[in-house]
């Protein structure tokens, strides 16, 4: 079923479109369209659904790609080639994420068993008035509008172009035993990206020749080359990566700031000093006639550090993770809670950048214990000792800490993406 907004056959453009370019001094009126092949299985991604439907910074990859082309005023029509059994899913996704007036620009085509077949099906679905055709992998959602413009401009100038980037690394030919056979001269070697585009009649000619010869290529340029049609290079962009394997998704998420490289958190805690409790600070038991009151061991320094870590992760606070109504945490060694909190950071791929802690305590003198506390906290965070700095200060007998009624602690933490 095709919803009212998304058309799958007849196409009536909402506006007549004049592109801004000049070809041979004549004002060009060519209409541009793009085909987005999105019918692959994403086998190398090893996910439970094709990669184009996975979320990237809060949006499915396919939607990001569609929006990139919708933003470009020169693109008159977008044909998305999708697997037959995904038709309804894609329709619903588009309706949820794209405003109704823009849906008019989008057509769905039935994808095929290979990328080439999917693109060809998209090509056959293009409205007749589209004369300039781009093809862009749905799995390249980081495409920037500048590159789209460069490719359109390139097609007008050269007839057929692809976005490509020069190879930076030294190239090795390797045999089946993973042994180098030869170093390949990388001069003039480029990695092909998309968009790849051509004047419609050139792409049509390339398809006819490919069909005649039974030729299959992994991109449009291969077909154009096979037909003897020159294809020029437009400077691509490293960030215009194809999401192919799980690691690519992680990189794309970092590029979009979904998982920032650093995160900062602050923690504060205070506990009352009472008789008949041990005084435990930073995992160290300190000889003193009074100790801190609390449900756990009331280690105010470890608690401040835990709160700073949880804060950096956006994971609330210590009370949410270790409620004082839970008997499991009665008198517990807070270093175990710290281990757990830092484990959450490690699970999200963060390591300790550094932590700076201040204990506010009138008595006892803490200087002799600071180094051991540093060891204990660094150990619980599985981090080098140099990442933890602990200071102790008094408030010159002012306030509740100055009167010896309690001890408080501040912690600031910087977590770094490992
Ligand atoms: N594609 C397509 N139809 C196919 C195969 C691929 O439309 N039969 C699309 C993919 O959805 C993707 C683009 O072509 O947007 C590039 O292909 P690729 O990265 O190889 O994606 P998949 O084929 O889905 O992944 P894999 O090869 O790992 O299975
Ligand atoms: Mg593939």
Coordinates of C-alpha atoms and ligand atoms in Angstrom, one line a residue:
X1 CA 0.0 0.0 0.0
X2 CA 1.3 3.4 -0.8
X3 CA 0.2 6.3 1.4
X4 CA -1.1 9.5 -0.1
X5 CA 2.1 11.5 0.4
X6 CA 4.5 9.0 -1.2
X7 CA 4.1 8.2 -4.8
X8 CA 5.2 5.1 -6.5
X9 CA 4.4 5.7 -10.2
X10 CA 3.0 8.9 -11.7
X11 CA 5.0 11.9 -10.6
X12 CA 3.8 15.5 -10.7
X13 CA 6.5 18.0 -9.5
X14 CA 5.3 20.6 -7.0
X15 CA 7.4 23.4 -8.6
X16 CA 9.1 23.9 -11.9
X17 CA 12.8 24.0 -11.3
X18 CA 15.6 26.0 -12.9
X19 CA 19.1 25.1 -11.8
X20 CA 21.6 27.9 -11.4
X21 CA 24.4 26.6 -13.5
X22 CA 25.7 27.9 -16.9
X23 CA 26.6 25.4 -19.6
X24 CA 28.3 26.9 -22.6
X25 CA 26.9 30.2 -21.6
X26 CA 23.3 28.9 -22.0
X27 CA 21.1 29.0 -18.9
X28 CA 20.6 25.3 -17.9
X29 CA 17.1 24.0 -17.1
X30 CA 18.0 20.4 -16.4
X31 CA 16.2 18.7 -13.5
X32 CA 18.2 16.6 -11.1
X33 CA 17.1 13.5 -9.3
X34 CA 18.8 11.0 -7.0
X35 CA 18.5 7.2 -6.7
X36 CA 19.2 5.8 -3.2
X37 CA 19.8 2.1 -3.3
X38 CA 18.5 0.8 0.1
X39 CA 17.6 -2.8 -0.5
X40 CA 20.7 -4.5 0.8
X41 CA 20.9 -7.0 3.7
X42 CA 23.9 -5.4 5.5
X43 CA 25.4 -8.8 6.1
X44 CA 28.8 -7.4 7.1
X45 CA 27.1 -5.3 9.8
X46 CA 25.9 -8.5 11.5
X47 CA 22.9 -6.8 12.9
X48 CA 19.4 -8.1 13.4
X49 CA 18.1 -5.7 10.7
X50 CA 19.6 -4.2 7.5
X51 CA 22.0 -1.4 8.5
X52 CA 20.0 1.4 6.7
X53 CA 17.3 1.0 9.5
X54 CA 19.8 1.2 12.4
X55 CA 19.7 4.4 14.5
X56 CA 22.4 7.0 14.1
X57 CA 22.2 9.9 16.5
X58 CA 18.5 9.4 17.0
X59 CA 17.5 8.8 13.4
X60 CA 17.5 5.7 11.1
X61 CA 20.4 5.8 8.7
X62 CA 18.1 5.8 5.7
X63 CA 16.2 8.9 7.0
X64 CA 19.4 10.8 7.5
X65 CA 20.4 10.1 3.9
X66 CA 17.0 11.0 2.5
X67 CA 17.0 14.3 4.5
X68 CA 20.5 15.2 3.2
X69 CA 19.1 15.2 -0.4
X70 CA 15.8 16.8 0.6
X71 CA 17.8 19.8 2.0
X72 CA 19.4 20.4 -1.4
X73 CA 17.0 22.6 -3.5
X74 CA 18.5 21.4 -6.7
X75 CA 17.3 17.8 -6.1
X76 CA 13.9 17.5 -7.7
X77 CA 13.1 13.9 -7.0
X78 CA 14.4 11.1 -4.7
X79 CA 13.9 7.5 -5.6
X80 CA 14.5 5.0 -2.8
X81 CA 15.0 1.4 -3.9
X82 CA 13.8 -0.9 -1.1
X83 CA 13.3 -4.6 -0.7
X84 CA 9.7 -5.6 -1.5
X85 CA 9.1 -6.8 2.0
X86 CA 10.4 -3.5 3.5
X87 CA 8.1 -1.3 1.4
X88 CA 5.6 -0.7 4.2
X89 CA 8.3 -0.2 6.8
X90 CA 10.0 2.4 4.7
X91 CA 6.7 4.1 3.9
X92 CA 5.9 4.4 7.6
X93 CA 9.4 5.6 8.4
X94 CA 9.2 8.3 5.8
X95 CA 5.8 9.5 6.9
X96 CA 7.0 9.7 10.5
X97 CA 10.1 11.6 9.8
X98 CA 9.5 13.8 6.7
X99 CA 7.0 16.6 6.4
X100 CA 4.1 16.0 4.1
X101 CA 5.0 18.6 1.5
X102 CA 8.5 17.1 1.1
X103 CA 7.1 13.5 0.8
X104 CA 5.9 14.5 -2.6
X105 CA 9.5 14.5 -3.8
X106 CA 10.0 10.8 -2.8
X107 CA 9.3 7.7 -4.9
X108 CA 9.8 4.1 -3.9
X109 CA 11.2 1.5 -6.3
X110 CA 11.5 -2.2 -5.8
X111 CA 15.1 -3.2 -5.0
X112 CA 16.8 -6.2 -6.6
X113 CA 19.2 -9.0 -5.6
X114 CA 22.3 -6.9 -6.4
X115 CA 23.0 -3.2 -5.9
X116 CA 23.2 -2.8 -9.7
X117 CA 19.7 -4.2 -10.0
X118 CA 18.3 -2.0 -7.3
X119 CA 19.8 1.1 -8.9
X120 CA 18.5 0.0 -12.3
X121 CA 15.0 -0.4 -10.8
X122 CA 15.3 3.1 -9.3
X123 CA 16.5 4.4 -12.7
X124 CA 13.4 2.9 -14.4
X125 CA 11.2 4.7 -11.8
X126 CA 12.7 8.1 -12.3
X127 CA 10.2 10.6 -13.8
X128 CA 10.8 11.3 -17.5
X129 CA 11.7 15.0 -16.9
X130 CA 14.8 14.1 -14.8
X131 CA 17.8 14.6 -17.0
X132 CA 20.6 14.6 -14.5
X133 CA 20.9 11.5 -12.3
X134 CA 22.9 11.0 -9.1
X135 CA 23.2 7.7 -7.3
X136 CA 24.0 7.6 -3.6
X137 CA 24.3 4.7 -1.2
X138 CA 21.6 4.9 1.5
X139 CA 24.4 3.6 3.8
X140 CA 26.4 6.9 3.5
X141 CA 24.3 9.1 5.8
X142 CA 27.1 11.6 6.5
X143 CA 27.0 13.1 3.0
X144 CA 27.2 16.9 3.1
X145 CA 25.2 19.2 0.9
X146 CA 28.4 20.7 -0.6
X147 CA 29.5 17.4 -2.0
X148 CA 26.0 16.9 -3.5
X149 CA 26.4 20.3 -5.2
X150 CA 29.9 19.5 -6.4
X151 CA 28.7 16.3 -8.0
X152 CA 25.8 18.0 -9.7
X153 CA 28.2 20.7 -11.0
X154 CA 30.6 18.0 -12.1
X155 CA 27.9 16.1 -14.1
X156 CA 27.0 19.4 -15.9
X157 CA 30.6 20.0 -16.7
X158 CA 31.9 16.5 -17.5
X159 CA 28.8 14.4 -18.3
X160 CA 29.7 11.7 -15.7
X161 CA 31.4 12.0 -12.3
X162 CA 32.0 10.1 -9.0
X163 CA 33.0 11.4 -5.6
X164 CA 36.3 9.7 -4.7
X165 CA 39.2 10.2 -2.3
X166 CA 42.9 9.6 -2.9
X167 CA 44.4 6.6 -1.1
X168 CA 46.7 7.8 1.7
X169 CA 48.1 4.5 3.0
X170 CA 50.8 2.5 1.3
X171 CA 49.2 -0.3 -0.6
X172 CA 50.3 -4.0 -0.3
X173 CA 49.3 -6.9 -2.5
X174 CA 49.0 -9.9 -0.1
X175 CA 48.8 -13.6 -0.9
X176 CA 46.5 -16.2 0.7
X177 CA 49.1 -16.8 3.5
X178 CA 48.8 -13.1 4.5
X179 CA 52.3 -12.5 3.2
X180 CA 53.1 -9.4 1.1
X181 CA 53.7 -10.2 -2.5
X182 CA 54.3 -6.6 -3.7
X183 CA 54.0 -3.0 -2.8
X184 CA 51.6 -1.2 -5.2
X185 CA 52.3 2.3 -6.3
X186 CA 49.5 4.4 -4.9
X187 CA 49.9 7.4 -7.2
X188 CA 46.7 8.0 -9.0
X189 CA 44.8 5.4 -6.9
X190 CA 41.4 6.6 -5.6
X191 CA 38.7 5.1 -3.4
X192 CA 35.3 5.4 -5.0
X193 CA 32.5 6.8 -3.0
X194 CA 29.0 8.0 -3.9
X195 CA 27.4 10.2 -5.2
X196 CA 28.1 8.9 -8.6
X197 CA 26.2 10.7 -11.3
X198 CA 25.7 11.2 -15.0
X199 CA 23.5 12.8 -17.6
X200 CA 20.5 10.5 -17.9
X201 CA 21.2 9.4 -21.5
X202 CA 24.8 8.4 -20.6
X203 CA 23.6 6.2 -17.7
X204 CA 20.9 4.7 -19.9
X205 CA 23.5 3.9 -22.5
X206 CA 25.8 2.3 -19.8
X207 CA 22.9 0.1 -18.7
X208 CA 22.1 -1.0 -22.2
X209 CA 25.8 -2.0 -22.8
X210 CA 26.0 -3.8 -19.5
X211 CA 22.8 -5.7 -20.2
X212 CA 24.1 -6.6 -23.7
X213 CA 27.4 -7.9 -22.3
X214 CA 26.1 -9.4 -19.1
X215 CA 28.4 -7.1 -17.2
X216 CA 28.0 -6.6 -13.5
X217 CA 29.8 -3.8 -11.6
X218 CA 29.7 -2.7 -8.0
X219 CA 29.2 1.0 -8.8
X220 CA 27.8 3.1 -11.6
X221 CA 31.3 4.2 -12.7
X222 CA 32.2 0.6 -13.6
X223 CA 29.2 0.5 -16.0
X224 CA 30.0 3.8 -17.5
X225 CA 33.7 2.8 -17.9
X226 CA 32.6 -0.5 -19.4
X227 CA 30.6 1.4 -22.0
X228 CA 33.6 3.6 -22.8
X229 CA 32.1 6.8 -21.3
X230 CA 34.7 9.0 -19.5
X231 CA 34.0 9.5 -15.8
X232 CA 35.7 12.4 -13.9
X233 CA 36.5 12.6 -10.3
X234 CA 35.0 15.0 -7.8
X235 CA 36.8 15.4 -4.5
X236 CA 35.0 13.2 -2.0
X237 CA 35.2 13.5 1.8
X238 CA 36.6 11.1 4.4
X239 CA 33.5 11.6 6.5
X240 CA 31.3 10.4 3.6
X241 CA 32.0 6.9 4.7
X242 CA 29.9 3.9 3.9
X243 CA 28.5 2.3 7.0
X244 CA 29.6 -1.3 6.3
X245 CA 30.8 -2.9 9.6
X246 CA 30.0 -2.3 13.3
X247 CA 33.2 -0.3 13.7
X248 CA 31.9 2.2 11.0
X249 CA 28.8 2.8 12.9
X250 CA 30.9 3.6 16.0
X251 CA 33.0 6.1 14.0
X252 CA 29.9 7.7 12.5
X253 CA 28.4 8.0 16.0
X254 CA 31.5 9.8 17.3
X255 CA 31.6 12.1 14.2
X256 CA 28.0 13.1 15.0
X257 CA 28.8 13.6 18.7
X258 CA 26.5 10.8 19.8
X259 CA 29.3 9.4 21.9
X260 CA 31.5 12.4 22.8
X261 CA 35.2 11.8 23.2
X262 CA 35.2 13.4 26.7
X263 CA 32.7 13.8 29.4
X264 CA 32.9 15.8 32.6
X265 CA 31.2 15.2 36.0
X266 CA 31.1 16.7 39.4
X267 CA 30.2 15.0 42.7
X268 CA 29.6 16.3 46.2
X269 CA 28.8 14.4 49.4
X270 CA 28.7 15.2 53.2
X271 CA 28.2 12.9 56.2
X272 CA 27.8 13.5 59.9
X273 CA 30.5 12.5 62.3
X274 CA 29.3 10.3 65.2
X275 CA 30.7 8.1 68.0
X276 CA 31.0 4.3 67.6
X277 CA 31.6 4.3 63.8
X278 CA 34.9 3.7 62.0
X279 CA 36.2 6.6 60.0
X280 CA 36.6 5.4 56.4
X281 CA 37.8 7.8 53.7
X282 CA 38.9 6.8 50.2
X283 CA 38.8 3.1 51.3
X284 CA 41.2 3.8 54.1
X285 CA 40.3 3.3 57.8
X286 CA 41.7 6.1 59.8
X287 CA 42.3 6.0 63.5
X288 CA 40.0 8.5 65.1
X289 CA 37.4 8.4 68.0
X290 CA 34.5 9.2 65.6
X291 CA 33.3 8.0 62.3
X292 CA 30.9 8.9 59.5
X293 CA 27.2 8.0 59.8
X294 CA 25.5 6.4 56.8
X295 CA 23.8 3.3 55.4
X296 CA 27.0 2.1 53.7
X297 CA 30.4 2.6 55.2
X298 CA 29.7 6.4 54.6
X299 CA 33.0 6.8 52.7
X300 CA 32.3 10.4 51.7
X301 CA 35.3 10.7 49.4
X302 CA 34.4 7.5 47.4
X303 CA 30.8 8.7 47.2
X304 CA 31.8 12.1 45.7
X305 CA 33.9 10.3 43.1
X306 CA 31.0 7.9 42.3
X307 CA 28.6 10.8 41.8
X308 CA 31.1 12.6 39.6
X309 CA 31.5 9.4 37.4
X310 CA 27.7 8.9 37.2
X311 CA 27.3 12.6 36.5
X312 CA 29.8 12.4 33.6
X313 CA 27.9 9.4 32.2
X314 CA 24.5 11.2 32.5
X315 CA 23.5 8.3 34.8
X316 CA 21.9 10.2 37.7
X317 CA 23.4 9.8 41.1
X318 CA 24.6 7.3 43.7
X319 CA 21.1 7.1 45.4
X320 CA 19.6 5.9 42.1
X321 CA 22.1 3.1 41.7
X322 CA 22.6 2.1 45.3
X323 CA 19.5 3.1 47.3
X324 CA 19.9 3.3 51.0
X325 CA 16.7 1.4 51.4
X326 CA 18.4 -1.7 50.0
X327 CA 19.9 -4.0 52.6
X328 CA 22.6 -5.2 50.1
X329 CA 24.3 -1.9 50.6
X330 CA 24.2 -1.9 54.5
X331 CA 27.7 -1.1 55.7
X332 CA 29.1 -2.0 52.3
X333 CA 32.7 -1.1 51.4
X334 CA 32.1 1.9 49.1
X335 CA 35.1 0.9 46.9
X336 CA 32.8 -1.9 45.6
X337 CA 30.2 0.7 44.6
X338 CA 33.0 2.7 43.0
X339 CA 34.1 -0.4 41.0
X340 CA 30.6 -0.8 39.8
X341 CA 30.2 2.9 38.8
X342 CA 33.4 2.9 36.9
X343 CA 32.4 -0.4 35.3
X344 CA 29.4 1.5 33.8
X345 CA 31.9 4.0 32.3
X346 CA 34.1 1.2 30.9
X347 CA 31.1 -0.5 29.4
X348 CA 30.4 2.7 27.5
X349 CA 34.0 2.8 26.2
X350 CA 35.3 5.4 28.6
X351 CA 38.6 5.4 30.6
X352 CA 39.6 7.7 33.4
X353 CA 41.1 10.9 32.0
X354 CA 41.7 12.3 35.5
X355 CA 39.9 13.0 38.8
X356 CA 40.5 15.8 41.2
X357 CA 39.1 15.4 44.7
X358 CA 39.0 17.6 47.7
X359 CA 38.1 16.5 51.3
X360 CA 36.9 19.2 53.7
X361 CA 37.7 18.0 57.2
X362 CA 38.8 20.0 60.3
X363 CA 40.1 16.9 62.1
X364 CA 41.9 14.4 61.9
X365 CA 44.9 15.4 59.8
X366 CA 44.6 13.5 56.5
X367 CA 47.9 14.3 54.8
X368 CA 49.6 11.0 55.9
X369 CA 46.7 9.0 54.4
X370 CA 46.2 10.7 51.0
X371 CA 48.6 8.5 49.1
X372 CA 47.0 5.2 50.2
X373 CA 43.5 6.7 49.4
X374 CA 44.8 7.6 45.9
X375 CA 45.9 3.9 45.5
X376 CA 42.6 2.6 46.7
X377 CA 40.5 4.8 44.4
X378 CA 42.7 4.3 41.3
X379 CA 42.6 0.5 42.0
X380 CA 38.7 0.5 42.1
X381 CA 38.7 2.4 38.8
X382 CA 41.2 0.1 37.3
X383 CA 43.2 3.2 36.3
X384 CA 46.7 4.5 36.7
X385 CA 47.4 6.1 40.1
X386 CA 48.5 9.3 38.3
X387 CA 44.9 9.8 37.1
X388 CA 43.7 10.5 40.7
X389 CA 44.6 13.6 42.7
X390 CA 43.4 14.1 46.3
X391 CA 43.6 17.2 48.4
X392 CA 42.5 17.9 51.9
X393 CA 41.6 21.2 53.4
X394 CA 39.9 22.7 56.5
X395 CA 37.4 25.5 56.6
X396 CA 39.3 27.3 59.4
X397 CA 36.8 26.1 61.9
X398 CA 33.9 27.7 60.0
X399 CA 30.7 25.9 59.3
X400 CA 29.6 22.3 60.0
X401 CA 32.9 20.8 58.8
X402 CA 34.9 23.5 60.8
X403 CA 32.9 22.6 64.0
X404 CA 33.7 19.0 63.5
X405 CA 30.1 18.0 62.9
X406 CA 30.8 16.3 59.7
X407 CA 33.1 15.8 56.7
X408 CA 32.4 16.6 53.1
X409 CA 34.1 16.0 49.7
X410 CA 34.0 17.3 46.2
X411 CA 35.1 15.4 43.1
X412 CA 35.6 16.5 39.4
X413 CA 36.1 13.8 36.8
X414 CA 37.0 13.8 33.2
X415 CA 36.2 10.6 31.3
X416 CA 37.9 10.0 28.0
X417 CA 36.8 7.7 25.1
X418 CA 39.2 4.8 25.2
Ligands
LIG1 N1 22.0 -2.3 -1.9 C1 20.8 -2.4 -2.6 N2 20.4 -3.6 -3.1 C2 21.2 -4.7 -3.0 C3 22.4 -4.6 -2.3 C4 22.8 -3.4 -1.8 O1 20.1 -1.4 -2.7 N3 20.8 -5.8 -3.5 C5 22.4 -1.0 -1.3 C6 22.6 -1.1 0.2 O2 21.3 -1.0 0.9 C7 23.5 0.1 0.4 C8 24.3 0.2 -0.9 O3 23.6 -0.5 -1.8 O4 22.8 1.3 0.7 C9 25.7 -0.2 -0.7 O5 25.8 -1.6 -0.6 P1 26.5 -2.3 0.6 O6 27.3 -1.3 1.5 O7 27.2 -3.5 0.1 O8 25.3 -2.7 1.5 P2 24.7 -4.2 1.8 O9 24.7 -5.0 0.5 O10 23.4 -4.0 2.4 O11 25.8 -4.8 2.8 P3 26.6 -6.2 2.7 O12 27.3 -6.2 1.4 O13 27.4 -6.2 3.9 O14 25.5 -7.2 2.8
LIG2 MG1 26.6 -5.4 -0.5

